[in-house]
Coordinates of C-alpha atoms in Angstrom, one line a residue:
Chain B
M729 CA 24.5 -4.7 -19.3
S730 CA 23.2 -1.2 -18.6
Q731 CA 19.8 -2.7 -17.7
L732 CA 21.6 -5.0 -15.2
M733 CA 23.4 -2.0 -13.7
T734 CA 20.1 -0.1 -13.4
A735 CA 18.5 -3.1 -11.7
L736 CA 21.4 -3.4 -9.2
G737 CA 21.4 0.4 -8.6
D738 CA 17.7 0.4 -8.0
G739 CA 18.1 -2.6 -5.7
A740 CA 20.7 -0.8 -3.7
V741 CA 18.5 2.2 -3.3
V742 CA 15.7 0.0 -1.9
A743 CA 18.1 -1.9 0.3
K744 CA 19.4 1.3 1.7
R745 CA 15.9 2.2 2.7
N746 CA 15.5 -1.1 4.5
V747 CA 18.8 -0.6 6.3
I748 CA 17.7 2.9 7.5
K749 CA 14.7 1.2 9.0
I750 CA 16.9 -1.3 10.9
K751 CA 18.6 1.8 12.5
R752 CA 15.3 3.6 13.2
V753 CA 13.4 0.7 14.7
P754 CA 15.8 -0.9 17.1
E755 CA 12.9 -2.8 18.7
I756 CA 12.9 -5.2 15.7
L757 CA 16.6 -5.8 16.1
V758 CA 16.3 -6.5 19.8
F759 CA 13.6 -9.1 19.0
V760 CA 15.7 -10.5 16.2
L761 CA 18.6 -10.9 18.5
L762 CA 16.9 -12.0 21.7
S763 CA 14.9 -14.9 20.4
P764 CA 17.9 -16.9 19.2
I765 CA 19.6 -16.3 22.6
M766 CA 16.5 -17.7 24.3
F767 CA 16.6 -20.7 22.0
V768 CA 20.2 -21.4 22.8
L769 CA 19.5 -21.1 26.6
L770 CA 16.3 -23.2 26.3
F771 CA 17.9 -26.1 24.5
A772 CA 21.2 -25.9 26.3
F773 CA 19.8 -25.8 29.8
V774 CA 16.2 -27.0 29.7
F775 CA 15.9 -29.7 27.0
G776 CA 19.5 -30.4 26.5
G777 CA 19.9 -32.6 29.5
A778 CA 17.3 -35.0 28.1
I779 CA 19.0 -35.4 24.7
D780 CA 22.0 -37.7 24.2
V781 CA 24.5 -37.2 21.4
A782 CA 26.7 -40.2 21.0
G783 CA 30.3 -39.4 21.8
G784 CA 30.0 -35.6 22.1
S785 CA 28.5 -32.7 23.9
Y786 CA 24.9 -31.7 23.2
R787 CA 25.8 -28.0 23.2
E788 CA 28.4 -28.5 20.5
F789 CA 25.8 -30.4 18.5
L790 CA 23.1 -27.9 19.1
I791 CA 24.6 -24.6 18.0
A792 CA 24.8 -25.4 14.2
G793 CA 21.2 -26.6 14.4
I794 CA 20.0 -23.4 16.1
L795 CA 21.9 -21.3 13.6
A796 CA 20.2 -23.0 10.8
Q797 CA 16.8 -22.6 12.4
T798 CA 17.5 -19.0 13.2
V799 CA 18.4 -18.0 9.6
V800 CA 15.4 -19.8 8.2
F801 CA 13.1 -17.9 10.7
G802 CA 15.0 -14.7 9.8
A803 CA 13.9 -15.1 6.2
T804 CA 10.3 -14.5 7.3
F805 CA 11.3 -10.8 7.6
T806 CA 11.4 -10.7 3.9
G807 CA 7.8 -11.8 3.6
A808 CA 6.6 -9.6 6.4
G809 CA 8.4 -6.6 5.1
L810 CA 6.9 -7.0 1.6
A811 CA 3.4 -7.7 3.0
D812 CA 3.7 -4.5 5.0
D813 CA 4.8 -2.4 2.1
M814 CA 2.0 -3.8 0.0
Q815 CA -0.6 -3.0 2.7
K816 CA 0.6 0.5 3.0
G817 CA 0.6 1.2 -0.7
I818 CA 4.3 1.6 -0.9
I819 CA 4.6 -1.2 -3.5
D820 CA 2.1 0.7 -5.6
R821 CA 4.3 3.8 -5.5
F822 CA 7.3 1.7 -6.4
R823 CA 5.4 0.1 -9.3
S824 CA 4.5 3.5 -10.7
L825 CA 8.1 4.5 -10.9
P826 CA 10.3 3.8 -14.0
M827 CA 12.5 1.5 -11.8
S828 CA 13.6 -2.0 -12.4
R829 CA 10.9 -4.6 -11.7
S830 CA 13.2 -6.8 -9.7
A831 CA 14.7 -4.0 -7.5
V832 CA 12.2 -4.0 -4.7
L833 CA 12.7 -7.8 -4.3
V834 CA 16.4 -7.8 -4.7
G835 CA 16.7 -4.9 -2.3
R836 CA 14.6 -6.5 0.3
T837 CA 16.2 -10.0 0.1
S838 CA 19.6 -8.4 0.2
S839 CA 19.0 -6.1 3.1
D840 CA 17.5 -9.0 5.1
I841 CA 20.9 -10.7 5.0
I842 CA 22.0 -8.0 7.4
Y843 CA 19.4 -9.2 10.0
N844 CA 20.6 -12.7 9.6
A845 CA 24.2 -11.8 9.8
L846 CA 23.6 -9.9 13.0
S847 CA 21.6 -12.7 14.6
I848 CA 24.2 -15.3 13.6
T849 CA 26.9 -13.1 15.3
I850 CA 24.9 -12.8 18.5
M851 CA 24.0 -16.4 18.6
S852 CA 27.6 -17.6 18.0
L853 CA 28.8 -15.4 20.9
T854 CA 26.1 -16.9 23.1
G855 CA 27.0 -20.3 21.9
L856 CA 30.7 -19.7 22.8
L857 CA 29.6 -18.7 26.3
V858 CA 27.7 -21.9 26.9
G859 CA 30.3 -24.3 25.6
W860 CA 30.3 -24.3 21.8
A861 CA 33.6 -24.3 20.0
I862 CA 34.8 -24.0 16.5
R863 CA 37.4 -26.7 16.0
T864 CA 38.4 -25.9 12.4
S865 CA 40.3 -23.3 10.5
F866 CA 39.1 -19.7 10.1
W867 CA 38.3 -20.3 6.4
E868 CA 36.2 -23.4 7.1
A869 CA 34.3 -21.6 9.8
A870 CA 33.8 -18.6 7.4
A871 CA 32.5 -21.0 4.8
G872 CA 30.1 -22.4 7.4
F873 CA 28.6 -19.0 8.1
G874 CA 28.6 -18.1 4.5
L875 CA 26.6 -21.2 3.6
L876 CA 24.1 -20.5 6.3
L877 CA 23.5 -17.0 5.0
L878 CA 23.3 -18.2 1.4
F879 CA 20.7 -20.8 2.4
A880 CA 18.7 -18.1 4.3
Y881 CA 18.9 -15.9 1.2
S882 CA 17.3 -18.6 -0.9
I883 CA 14.5 -19.1 1.7
S884 CA 14.0 -15.3 1.6
W885 CA 12.8 -15.6 -2.0
I886 CA 10.2 -18.2 -1.0
M887 CA 9.1 -15.8 1.7
A888 CA 9.0 -12.9 -0.7
Y889 CA 6.6 -14.9 -2.9
I890 CA 4.4 -15.7 0.1
G891 CA 4.6 -12.1 1.3
L892 CA 3.3 -10.8 -2.0
L893 CA 0.5 -13.4 -2.1
V894 CA -1.1 -12.9 1.3
P895 CA -3.4 -10.0 2.1
S896 CA -1.8 -8.8 5.3
V897 CA 1.2 -9.0 7.6
E898 CA -0.8 -11.0 10.1
V899 CA -1.3 -13.8 7.6
I900 CA 2.3 -14.0 6.6
N901 CA 3.4 -15.0 10.1
N902 CA 1.0 -17.9 10.2
A903 CA 1.6 -18.9 6.6
S904 CA 5.3 -18.9 6.9
F905 CA 5.1 -20.8 10.2
M906 CA 3.3 -23.6 8.4
V907 CA 6.3 -24.0 6.1
I908 CA 9.1 -23.3 8.5
F909 CA 8.0 -25.3 11.5
P910 CA 8.2 -28.7 9.9
L911 CA 11.3 -27.8 8.0
T912 CA 13.3 -26.7 11.0
F913 CA 12.0 -29.2 13.6
V914 CA 11.7 -32.4 11.5
A915 CA 15.5 -32.2 11.0
N916 CA 18.7 -32.9 12.7
T917 CA 18.7 -29.4 14.1
F918 CA 17.9 -30.3 17.7
V919 CA 18.0 -34.0 18.0
P920 CA 20.0 -36.8 16.3
L921 CA 18.1 -38.3 13.4
E922 CA 18.3 -41.9 14.8
T923 CA 15.7 -41.1 17.4
M924 CA 12.9 -40.5 14.9
P925 CA 10.4 -43.0 13.5
S926 CA 11.5 -44.1 10.1
A927 CA 9.1 -42.1 7.9
L928 CA 10.0 -38.9 9.7
Q929 CA 13.6 -39.9 9.6
T930 CA 13.6 -40.2 5.8
F931 CA 12.0 -36.8 5.5
A932 CA 14.5 -35.3 7.9
E933 CA 17.4 -37.0 6.0
W934 CA 16.5 -35.3 2.7
N935 CA 15.3 -32.0 4.4
P936 CA 17.5 -29.2 3.1
V937 CA 17.6 -27.8 6.7
S938 CA 19.3 -31.0 7.9
A939 CA 21.8 -30.7 5.1
V940 CA 22.7 -27.1 5.9
T941 CA 23.0 -28.1 9.6
Q942 CA 25.1 -31.1 8.8
A943 CA 27.3 -28.9 6.6
A944 CA 27.7 -26.3 9.3
R945 CA 28.6 -28.9 11.9
E946 CA 31.3 -30.3 9.5
L947 CA 32.7 -26.9 8.7
F948 CA 32.7 -25.9 12.4
G949 CA 34.2 -29.3 13.4
N950 CA 31.3 -30.1 15.7
I951 CA 31.0 -33.7 14.7
P952 CA 32.6 -35.9 17.4
P953 CA 35.3 -38.3 16.2
G954 CA 34.0 -41.8 15.8
T955 CA 30.5 -40.7 14.7
P956 CA 29.3 -43.2 12.0
E957 CA 29.1 -41.8 8.4
P958 CA 25.6 -40.8 7.4
T959 CA 23.9 -43.5 5.3
V960 CA 22.2 -41.1 2.8
W961 CA 23.8 -39.2 0.0
S962 CA 22.2 -35.9 1.1
L963 CA 24.0 -36.0 4.4
Q964 CA 27.2 -37.5 3.0
N965 CA 27.5 -34.4 0.7
P966 CA 25.7 -31.8 2.7
I967 CA 27.4 -28.8 1.2
L968 CA 26.7 -29.8 -2.4
Y969 CA 23.2 -30.9 -1.4
T970 CA 22.5 -27.5 0.3
L971 CA 23.9 -25.6 -2.7
I972 CA 21.5 -27.6 -5.0
W973 CA 18.6 -26.5 -2.9
V974 CA 19.8 -22.9 -2.9
V975 CA 19.8 -22.9 -6.7
I976 CA 16.4 -24.6 -6.9
F977 CA 14.8 -22.2 -4.5
I978 CA 16.1 -19.1 -6.2
A979 CA 15.5 -20.5 -9.7
I980 CA 11.8 -21.1 -8.9
F981 CA 10.9 -18.4 -6.5
A982 CA 12.8 -15.4 -7.8
P983 CA 10.9 -15.4 -11.2
L984 CA 7.6 -16.3 -9.4
S985 CA 8.1 -13.4 -7.0
I986 CA 8.9 -10.9 -9.7
R987 CA 5.9 -12.1 -11.7
Q988 CA 3.7 -11.7 -8.6
Y989 CA 5.2 -8.2 -8.0
K990 CA 4.3 -7.1 -11.4
R991 CA 0.6 -7.8 -11.0
A992 CA 0.4 -7.1 -7.2
A993 CA -1.7 -4.0 -7.3
R994 CA -3.4 -3.1 -4.0
R995 CA -7.1 -2.8 -4.6
Chain P
M877 CA -5.6 20.9 -27.9
T878 CA -4.2 17.4 -27.8
N879 CA -5.4 14.8 -25.3
V880 CA -2.7 13.8 -22.9
I881 CA -4.8 11.0 -21.4
E882 CA -7.1 9.1 -23.7
A883 CA -8.8 5.9 -22.7
S884 CA -11.5 4.0 -24.5
G885 CA -13.7 1.1 -23.5
L886 CA -11.8 0.2 -20.3
V887 CA -13.1 -2.9 -18.7
K888 CA -11.7 -4.6 -15.6
R889 CA -13.4 -7.5 -13.9
Y890 CA -12.5 -9.1 -10.6
K891 CA -13.8 -12.5 -9.6
D892 CA -17.2 -11.4 -8.6
V893 CA -17.4 -7.7 -9.6
T894 CA -17.0 -5.6 -12.7
A895 CA -14.9 -2.7 -11.5
L896 CA -14.9 -0.9 -14.9
A897 CA -17.6 -1.6 -17.5
G898 CA -16.4 0.3 -20.5
L899 CA -15.0 3.6 -19.4
D900 CA -13.9 6.4 -21.8
L901 CA -11.8 9.3 -20.6
E902 CA -10.2 12.2 -22.4
V903 CA -8.0 14.8 -20.7
P904 CA -6.6 17.6 -22.9
E905 CA -3.1 19.0 -22.1
G906 CA -2.8 21.2 -19.1
T907 CA -6.3 20.6 -17.8
V908 CA -7.8 18.8 -14.8
L909 CA -10.3 16.0 -15.1
G910 CA -12.2 15.1 -11.9
L911 CA -13.3 11.6 -11.7
L912 CA -16.2 11.7 -9.3
G913 CA -18.0 8.8 -7.7
P914 CA -18.7 6.9 -4.5
N915 CA -16.6 4.2 -3.0
G916 CA -16.5 1.2 -5.2
A917 CA -17.4 3.1 -8.4
G918 CA -14.2 2.1 -10.1
K919 CA -12.2 5.3 -9.6
T920 CA -9.1 3.7 -8.2
T921 CA -9.2 0.9 -10.8
A922 CA -9.3 3.5 -13.5
V923 CA -6.3 5.3 -12.0
S924 CA -4.5 2.0 -11.5
I925 CA -4.9 1.1 -15.2
L926 CA -3.8 4.5 -16.4
S927 CA -0.7 4.5 -14.2
T928 CA 0.2 0.9 -15.4
L929 CA -0.4 -0.8 -12.0
L930 CA -3.2 -2.9 -13.5
E931 CA -3.8 -4.3 -16.9
P932 CA -7.3 -3.7 -18.3
D933 CA -9.2 -6.8 -19.5
E934 CA -10.5 -4.8 -22.5
G935 CA -10.0 -1.4 -24.0
Q936 CA -7.0 0.8 -24.5
A937 CA -5.4 3.8 -23.0
I938 CA -2.7 6.2 -24.2
V939 CA -1.0 8.4 -21.6
A940 CA 1.4 11.1 -22.8
G941 CA 1.6 9.4 -26.2
K942 CA 2.5 6.0 -24.8
D943 CA 0.3 2.9 -24.8
V944 CA -0.1 1.7 -21.2
R945 CA -0.2 -1.9 -22.4
K946 CA 2.6 -1.8 -24.9
D947 CA 5.0 0.6 -23.3
P948 CA 4.2 0.7 -19.6
K949 CA 7.8 1.7 -18.7
G950 CA 7.6 4.6 -21.1
V951 CA 4.4 5.7 -19.4
R952 CA 6.0 5.4 -15.9
R953 CA 8.7 7.8 -16.9
L954 CA 6.1 10.5 -17.7
I955 CA 3.7 10.1 -14.8
G956 CA 3.5 10.8 -11.1
L957 CA 1.0 8.9 -8.9
S958 CA -0.2 9.8 -5.5
G959 CA -2.5 7.0 -4.2
Q960 CA -5.4 7.0 -1.9
Y961 CA -3.2 6.3 1.2
A962 CA -0.1 8.3 1.7
A963 CA 2.5 5.8 0.4
V964 CA 5.4 7.2 2.3
D965 CA 7.8 5.2 4.5
E966 CA 7.2 6.3 8.0
H967 CA 10.6 5.3 9.3
L968 CA 12.4 7.4 6.7
T969 CA 12.6 11.2 7.0
G970 CA 10.7 13.4 4.5
F971 CA 14.0 14.1 2.8
E972 CA 15.0 10.4 2.6
N973 CA 11.6 9.5 1.1
L974 CA 11.9 12.1 -1.6
D975 CA 15.6 11.4 -2.2
M976 CA 14.8 7.7 -2.7
I977 CA 12.1 8.4 -5.2
G978 CA 14.5 10.7 -7.1
R979 CA 17.0 8.0 -7.3
L980 CA 14.5 5.5 -8.5
Y981 CA 13.5 8.0 -11.3
H982 CA 17.2 7.9 -12.1
L983 CA 17.8 11.6 -11.5
G984 CA 21.2 10.9 -10.1
K985 CA 22.5 11.4 -6.6
T986 CA 23.1 15.2 -6.7
R987 CA 19.9 16.1 -8.5
S988 CA 17.8 13.8 -6.3
R989 CA 19.1 15.5 -3.1
E990 CA 18.7 19.0 -4.6
R991 CA 15.1 18.2 -5.8
A992 CA 14.2 16.7 -2.4
R993 CA 15.2 19.9 -0.7
E994 CA 13.3 22.0 -3.3
L995 CA 10.1 20.0 -2.8
L996 CA 10.3 20.1 1.0
E997 CA 10.5 23.9 0.6
I998 CA 7.6 24.1 -1.9
F999 CA 5.4 21.8 0.3
D1000 CA 6.2 23.7 3.5
L1001 CA 8.0 20.7 5.0
T1002 CA 11.5 22.2 5.3
E1003 CA 11.5 22.2 9.1
A1004 CA 10.1 18.7 9.3
G1005 CA 12.3 17.4 6.5
D1006 CA 14.8 15.6 8.6
R1007 CA 12.4 14.0 11.0
P1008 CA 11.0 10.5 10.5
V1009 CA 7.6 10.7 8.8
K1010 CA 5.9 8.9 11.6
T1011 CA 6.1 12.2 13.5
Y1012 CA 4.1 13.9 10.7
S1013 CA 0.4 14.9 10.8
G1014 CA -2.0 13.5 8.2
G1015 CA -1.9 16.6 6.2
M1016 CA 1.9 16.6 6.2
R1017 CA 2.0 13.0 5.0
R1018 CA -0.3 13.8 2.2
R1019 CA 1.8 16.7 1.1
L1020 CA 4.9 14.6 1.2
D1021 CA 3.2 11.9 -0.8
L1022 CA 2.1 14.5 -3.3
A1023 CA 5.7 15.9 -3.4
G1024 CA 6.8 12.3 -4.2
A1025 CA 4.5 12.2 -7.2
I1026 CA 6.2 15.3 -8.8
V1027 CA 9.8 14.5 -8.0
A1028 CA 10.6 14.0 -11.6
E1029 CA 8.4 16.9 -12.8
P1030 CA 6.2 14.5 -14.8
P1031 CA 3.9 16.1 -17.4
V1032 CA 1.0 13.9 -16.2
L1033 CA -0.3 13.5 -12.6
F1034 CA -2.7 11.0 -11.1
L1035 CA -4.1 11.9 -7.7
D1036 CA -6.4 9.3 -6.2
E1037 CA -8.6 10.9 -3.6
P1038 CA -5.8 13.3 -2.5
S1039 CA -7.7 14.8 0.4
S1040 CA -9.3 11.7 1.9
G1041 CA -8.9 11.6 5.6
L1042 CA -7.8 15.3 5.9
D1043 CA -9.4 17.9 8.1
P1044 CA -11.1 20.8 6.2
R1045 CA -8.1 23.2 6.8
S1046 CA -5.5 20.8 5.4
R1047 CA -7.8 20.0 2.5
V1048 CA -7.9 23.7 1.5
D1049 CA -4.1 23.9 1.8
L1050 CA -3.8 20.9 -0.4
W1051 CA -6.1 22.3 -3.0
E1052 CA -3.8 25.3 -3.1
V1053 CA -0.8 23.1 -3.8
I1054 CA -2.6 21.2 -6.5
R1055 CA -3.8 24.4 -8.2
D1056 CA -0.1 25.6 -8.3
L1057 CA 0.9 22.3 -10.0
V1058 CA -1.7 22.8 -12.7
T1059 CA -0.7 26.5 -13.2
E1060 CA 2.8 25.1 -14.0
G1061 CA 1.4 23.1 -16.9
A1062 CA 0.7 19.6 -15.5
T1063 CA -2.2 17.6 -16.8
L1064 CA -4.1 16.1 -14.0
L1065 CA -6.5 13.4 -13.4
L1066 CA -7.9 13.4 -9.9
T1067 CA -10.5 11.2 -8.2
T1068 CA -12.7 12.3 -5.5
Q1069 CA -15.9 11.6 -3.6
Y1070 CA -16.7 15.2 -3.1
L1071 CA -18.4 17.4 -5.6
E1072 CA -16.9 20.4 -3.9
E1073 CA -13.4 19.2 -4.5
A1074 CA -14.1 18.5 -8.1
D1075 CA -15.8 21.9 -8.2
Q1076 CA -12.7 23.6 -6.8
L1077 CA -10.1 21.9 -9.0
A1078 CA -11.5 20.3 -12.1
D1079 CA -12.1 21.8 -15.5
D1080 CA -14.1 18.9 -16.5
I1081 CA -15.9 16.3 -14.4
V1082 CA -16.8 12.7 -15.2
V1083 CA -19.3 11.1 -12.8
I1084 CA -19.0 7.3 -12.6
D1085 CA -21.0 4.6 -10.9
H1086 CA -20.6 0.9 -11.1
G1087 CA -17.7 1.3 -13.5
H1088 CA -19.2 3.5 -16.2
E1089 CA -19.8 7.1 -16.9
I1090 CA -23.2 8.5 -15.8
A1091 CA -22.6 12.2 -16.4
H1092 CA -20.0 14.4 -17.9
G1093 CA -19.5 18.2 -17.9
S1094 CA -18.3 21.2 -16.1
S1095 CA -19.2 21.6 -12.5
D1096 CA -21.9 24.2 -13.4
Q1097 CA -23.3 22.0 -16.1
L1098 CA -23.7 19.1 -13.7
K1099 CA -25.3 21.3 -11.0
T1100 CA -27.8 22.6 -13.6
Q1101 CA -28.5 19.1 -14.7
V1102 CA -29.1 18.1 -11.1
G1103 CA -31.4 21.0 -10.6
G1104 CA -29.5 23.7 -8.9
E1105 CA -30.6 24.9 -5.5
R1106 CA -33.8 23.9 -3.8
I1107 CA -35.9 24.7 -0.8
E1108 CA -36.9 21.9 1.6
V1109 CA -39.8 22.6 3.8
T1110 CA -41.4 20.4 6.4
V1111 CA -44.9 21.7 7.6
S1112 CA -46.2 20.8 11.0
E1113 CA -49.8 19.9 9.9
L1114 CA -50.7 17.5 7.2
N1115 CA -53.5 19.7 5.9
H1116 CA -51.0 22.5 5.3
V1117 CA -49.2 20.5 2.7
D1118 CA -51.5 21.6 -0.2
T1119 CA -51.3 25.3 0.8
A1120 CA -47.5 25.1 1.0
H1121 CA -47.4 23.4 -2.4
E1122 CA -49.5 26.2 -3.9
I1123 CA -47.2 28.9 -2.4
L1124 CA -44.0 27.1 -3.4
T1125 CA -45.3 26.8 -7.0
T1126 CA -44.9 30.5 -7.4
F1127 CA -41.2 30.2 -6.7
A1128 CA -40.4 26.8 -8.2
V1129 CA -38.4 26.5 -11.4
G1130 CA -39.2 22.9 -11.7
E1131 CA -41.3 20.0 -10.4
I1132 CA -42.0 20.1 -6.7
R1133 CA -41.6 16.8 -4.9
I1134 CA -44.0 16.1 -2.0
D1135 CA -43.6 13.5 0.6
H1136 CA -47.0 13.3 2.5
H1137 CA -45.7 10.8 5.0
S1138 CA -43.1 13.2 6.4
R1139 CA -45.1 16.4 5.4
G1140 CA -42.0 17.4 3.4
L1141 CA -41.8 19.4 0.1
T1142 CA -38.8 20.0 -2.1
A1143 CA -38.9 22.8 -4.6
P1144 CA -36.1 23.6 -7.1
I1145 CA -35.6 27.4 -7.0
A1146 CA -33.4 30.2 -8.2
G1147 CA -32.3 33.2 -6.3
G1148 CA -31.0 31.6 -3.1
A1149 CA -31.6 33.0 0.3
S1150 CA -33.8 35.9 -0.8
T1151 CA -36.2 33.5 -2.5
L1152 CA -36.2 31.4 0.7
T1153 CA -37.0 34.5 2.8
Q1154 CA -39.8 35.5 0.5
A1155 CA -41.2 32.0 0.5
L1156 CA -41.2 31.9 4.3
R1157 CA -43.0 35.2 4.5
D1158 CA -45.7 34.0 2.2
L1159 CA -46.1 30.7 4.1
D1160 CA -46.3 32.7 7.3
A1161 CA -48.9 35.0 5.8
R1162 CA -51.1 32.1 4.9
G1163 CA -50.9 30.6 8.3
V1164 CA -48.7 27.6 7.4
V1165 CA -46.7 26.5 10.4
V1166 CA -43.2 25.5 9.3
Q1167 CA -41.5 22.9 11.4
D1168 CA -38.2 22.8 9.4
V1169 CA -36.8 24.6 6.4
G1170 CA -33.6 24.7 4.5
L1171 CA -31.9 25.9 1.4
R1172 CA -30.0 23.1 -0.2
R1173 CA -27.3 23.2 -2.9
P1174 CA -26.7 20.1 -4.9
T1175 CA -24.3 17.6 -3.3
L1176 CA -22.9 14.4 -4.7
D1177 CA -25.9 12.7 -3.2
D1178 CA -28.2 14.8 -5.4
V1179 CA -26.1 14.2 -8.5
F1180 CA -26.4 10.5 -7.8
L1181 CA -30.0 10.6 -6.9
S1182 CA -30.9 12.5 -9.9
L1183 CA -28.7 10.6 -12.3
T1184 CA -29.1 7.1 -11.2
G1185 CA -32.2 7.1 -9.1
H1186 CA -30.3 5.6 -6.2
V1187 CA -28.4 7.2 -3.4
A1188 CA -24.6 6.8 -3.4
E1189 CA -23.9 4.1 -0.9
E1190 CA -22.1 5.1 2.3
E1191 CA -22.2 8.7 1.4
A1192 CA -25.9 9.1 2.1
A1193 CA -25.7 8.8 5.9
A1194 CA -22.9 11.3 6.3
G1195 CA -24.5 13.8 3.8
N1196 CA -27.8 13.8 5.6
G1197 CA -26.2 14.5 8.9
G1198 CA -24.3 17.4 7.6
R1199 CA -27.4 19.0 6.1
R1200 CA -29.5 18.7 9.2
A1201 CA -26.8 20.4 11.2
N1202 CA -27.0 23.4 8.8
R1203 CA -30.7 24.0 9.1
P1204 CA -31.1 25.9 12.4
E1205 CA -28.7 28.6 11.2
E1206 CA -30.3 28.9 7.8
L1207 CA -33.7 29.2 9.4
E1208 CA -32.4 31.9 11.7
E1209 CA -30.8 33.8 8.8
A1210 CA -33.9 33.5 6.8
S1211 CA -36.3 34.7 9.4
R1212 CA -34.3 37.8 10.3

């Protein structure tokens, strides 16, 4: 128990440090907030006209997809932050302190939720301006946002592991792109699945990003009435399916990351 | 006196290189050990093992009575580490950096804050304490990093190349701070590439190369082993080399090295500048025209050259440049 308290306390100290950084380097925040706005505008006004969503408006369909994509991209901050600390020797300093071995990672993944919460807020406001609407209750909508953040948190642990493996911040951006790009684009985020060739469609149906998007659409009430039921289990039970992935990601990558942290001496 | 740091047979291999090839170290309580060696000699690896950042492949190490392998957490409670690069968060203020470290040593909120202010005072950073570190100079960052290492007043300190990247002035200031720490009773292991730094700070020096010890002793012992000071003369005519050799023999306290190709002679001497002056008079009296002359004290290069028969990589170029620059003045002084 006291060990757990120490771990949480240390994690909070590290998280506080990262939060101070958000305040001190507003440039990062501007970037974090502007890019989703650009995505909303790009898809709503440039590509949107070419994409048909049966029985509904594309902009309503779009926002949940962009939210899912944004939070997954937001998770790369975890990896970049850790790679940066590693490069600057700050991880070495932490590792020489009698602090909990999970604290740096817990602190980092937790504080990165703040980035994601901020970008979700800005994006939702942008979405409302271009014609998005939440058609469900407050609690259902809150559950939708909560699920998006929880999913992003689990992806943060994957990125934490990658961040500790790669030699520099430059590499992490490319490395994470390789993972994130197919996950967020070969999915129902921007286009209806029916338009894809069958192999890709199968991948997209079981892609956890599709599930979290589908779940968010359901919780925000953005699925037009009369839309046929999905044919696969993953999209019929998107909330449960998303939660299963959240558990899997954290169960695998939290211990892996902590193990990597323990041996990650800068040479 | 008990040894606060005791390591034996430390071996660490990376894929293609052996960073440590069986290193033994002993540091008695309240003393300073200087670990001297060129880049890549294994200094940082040794410090990383002793500060529990790395596990050795072989060998064992006891720091402050705790085994680094069996009780790394126990070791971490009793050490302070300042790495080769100032590991401070540049977006945090000096105060915030130190306060964070105090919290992570579990000093508690009040004590962490108090200690942070204390240290800012000690390290002459009070004024800059509430500015983000990115506005600090290199010397200020190093001082802050060093302050971070002693937040919890650990009995054992590891400083890995504390003065790397500092200008001479900041280096001297930093030495002052380090000396004070030792006066207060800390046991210190410091790594450096500079004999002068080890000379200034260390009670005992271990010279390492390719991961093992090649010499061990006090600064004076090492210098004596290397051969003390020497005169380097370059004569302008090849047929003057033998005459010059004959004259230098009367002053030399050891073997004179002759390089006919560059018409250069190197003679170990005692007596410093007055010996040099006398030697120059004698050379002049015999009609030997001197093209270049200098009095040299042993440098790390010399330690290396004499101990290993090879020049310390990377250091050689810089070292030579420095010596050449000194010569005109020395010559002037000598001929006055």
